[in-house]
């Protein structure tokens, strides 16, 4: 090999000229031979041997570049030359004097190409670093930078036209010819007017170095000045974009993020942005043609084709994107109006006389209109079952119109709608699943058959029946060319089929003239009858069809291309649609009116407007898979639970001092899930209240105060509960255990005091020790409170025998045992309805939290008849809302749903499937120290070192944030916050498990590349 033949003269020259000796490790390279030199003292250098015949002037260019940039205080690390002992920056190899040796300082990092997939923040950071580099090079000049006919200078890219026969097939040649034609049309006319300077010219995925950072990765450095030249400045960004966007599901979005970062550091001209998209494609064409040609000449040199396959994939994706749409999105990334025609249209439309535009629907003059709110958070729309089918959506709309006695429903422009968050509207973006949830037209909900009229004169541009479920159905696009304004188009969707038959392309339509009718559901795309009106400033060469929805991140682009139709249709006499408060406004309100120790999850904070099943919905319509909110036990806003509450709330809600059958039925049904002798129920409002009451009962029944509790246990937010919660009183702001609380070590068989599955008796011995110390002090225990699986401790499953022995020893000392099942009960652990059963024990008291009400404030304490009788010491127990009919109806619905839908069985099956998938990830990623838990109550412990099991809380935080960015809600637990907890709603099934595993796999690959 090339490197091996250089080895002897190289080591001699390094020793004699630089005084350097050590191990040489060959590295890949395009022209130069590259080596990593590691000295015996641990110092590392990059050794480069230029290819034979490299002009010294080019090496001088690179040296001057490095010197120029060394004093510019850039935010990235760049190569620096190491001088020889004689002060030279390059040395000729003795045996091969036409080859020059240089030594550079080593830049540590991971190449961009190893870190996939990359997200918007990292792309913007790369763009900013590239822009900062070019800004620093703006005043640099060197005669050797003007490299005549240099093949890698995009200004000379047309050389590939004569090399297309090297490509593998005609499909590839056709694709490259299309890109060449676009280059000639869209770039060449502007080439001479583009700003020029010296550029790096090769910011490919192997020349960009990253280093770990709190956010995941940070751009650390650029290497390899071998292709530096004087060229058009925009070529730098185009080349970086060609490689940075490889492998991205949404390459245009990635290029926009990159451009935003570059423009912030090195402002671009409008012409540069106009030519950027075709230049990215042209760099890819140069790359694939060069690879094909080189493969013929050097079939064994794999490095020459390293980017070929992903380059073809990216080229095909770029070819499917309309260049004017790309231009609009890149303009938006620079902070400019996305559609250049938009300002002129807005000026024209807003300066027309009030009566310039005719009504678009022929309705009776006395028809009353109303704003129809179909947004994600719409209370008028109701729960997801209200729009589960188009017919149900129609019923909900008709019901609302009837409530307000309106004949026309108006709304929808810019509205994030929940019925656009189904799989039919889903795509994969650069940060996981995303939905086209934002509506770009104005909807007018009116009876089928209503005449549709032209608001202004136009001609028929296209006619098409988009006969696909939930598409536009029959659609007409009109072209308008007002004498005093810009040309534009209007789209009318959900028409009748007969409307199309009466029209022809090119037909003139007078202002106010009827030209179509609203279609019935069977023909209009299967929507409730309505008219979708949309303004198109640029039809993007489409006929008969046009996007009517946008991804939230692309809304500014599409609203620039498609302004509000109300500019033409008017406001129908209605007040403007209320706008949602911005996240910043909500944050300001929380700061002003709420306590400062209320925390928020995720960054940026999540503005949630809807929940359903295993998902939460943000105000933008983005759907988040919820893996942490176990309180929504049977699924967010489960229809059966919601209906039970609504029905009872409409009739009666009062307290337990009156007779009502609901509380008795609820208690009977709950007691039936528990083993004897647990038979007496008390209903409260939360898990905290349940544990508070349980502590009172234990202390009353025993006449004692001292409680045993587990290290890092958490039992609620009341004073008494905090007093037995080590997680709180041993944490920030805590004051340690009160005198009556005695903590025993957390029975953690993975990273605790004793390790291994057989450590239960050893941990239980600490219970004995605590009891002995109490006895020596002349005291006896009231009882023990313990979660059956420790949640805040990190989803710790106690080793076998621990609870059995702990329960027995406390009882032998006269104490009682409380099983805190707030987190783990009601079938969550799958194999058993209550987690304590996994340990073969029966407690004296069980506490159950808000999962019993699916989030509604209902909880319970269930105990034995003997303890209940002892608690009834003459003092009445009364809880105003505990056991009220509404809460009991809801609780019964939850129990019924768990049982009728087999959710406990599903939790066991899904949990086993999920555990197996997580263990597969564990085999690939040593950072996963342990996967543990039962059913849908799982923990993933992350460690920096699998041998000493050092907690890796930074990785845990990074995973939570990255998963959030990809639409998965996760959280951490454990004393060091290094355990990912998984405790989703119980409707979470195999499909959701696959989504979680897929996204977690991608995030781990990103944060811990192979």
JSON list of C-alpha atoms in Angstrom, two decimals, residues 38 48 94 168 185 206 239 361 382 430 601 613 627 670 690 705 807 826 833 891 1006:
[
{"chain": "A", "resi": 38, "resn": "UNK", "atom": "CA", "xyz": [1.55, 9.22, 18.45]},
{"chain": "A", "resi": 48, "resn": "UNK", "atom": "CA", "xyz": [0.68, 14.63, 5.59]},
{"chain": "A", "resi": 94, "resn": "UNK", "atom": "CA", "xyz": [14.87, 12.07, 0.85]},
{"chain": "A", "resi": 168, "resn": "UNK", "atom": "CA", "xyz": [-23.68, 3.01, -14.51]},
{"chain": "A", "resi": 185, "resn": "UNK", "atom": "CA", "xyz": [-30.81, 27.88, -16.55]},
{"chain": "A", "resi": 206, "resn": "UNK", "atom": "CA", "xyz": [-15.06, 13.60, 6.64]},
{"chain": "A", "resi": 239, "resn": "UNK", "atom": "CA", "xyz": [-20.63, 21.95, -0.77]},
{"chain": "A", "resi": 361, "resn": "UNK", "atom": "CA", "xyz": [-70.96, 31.37, -1.79]},
{"chain": "A", "resi": 382, "resn": "UNK", "atom": "CA", "xyz": [-64.45, 17.75, 21.64]},
{"chain": "A", "resi": 430, "resn": "UNK", "atom": "CA", "xyz": [-35.25, 15.27, 10.40]},
{"chain": "A", "resi": 601, "resn": "UNK", "atom": "CA", "xyz": [-40.31, 19.45, 31.53]},
{"chain": "A", "resi": 613, "resn": "UNK", "atom": "CA", "xyz": [-54.66, 7.33, 24.01]},
{"chain": "A", "resi": 627, "resn": "UNK", "atom": "CA", "xyz": [-44.03, 7.10, 27.84]},
{"chain": "A", "resi": 670, "resn": "UNK", "atom": "CA", "xyz": [-62.15, -2.32, 43.64]},
{"chain": "A", "resi": 690, "resn": "UNK", "atom": "CA", "xyz": [-54.04, 8.20, 50.32]},
{"chain": "A", "resi": 705, "resn": "UNK", "atom": "CA", "xyz": [-45.28, 7.00, 65.72]},
{"chain": "A", "resi": 807, "resn": "UNK", "atom": "CA", "xyz": [-42.98, -7.44, 56.04]},
{"chain": "A", "resi": 826, "resn": "UNK", "atom": "CA", "xyz": [-54.15, -1.59, 38.64]},
{"chain": "A", "resi": 833, "resn": "UNK", "atom": "CA", "xyz": [-52.95, -6.69, 39.20]},
{"chain": "A", "resi": 891, "resn": "UNK", "atom": "CA", "xyz": [-63.09, 5.19, 38.88]},
{"chain": "A", "resi": 1006, "resn": "UNK", "atom": "CA", "xyz": [-26.44, 9.66, 17.23]}
]
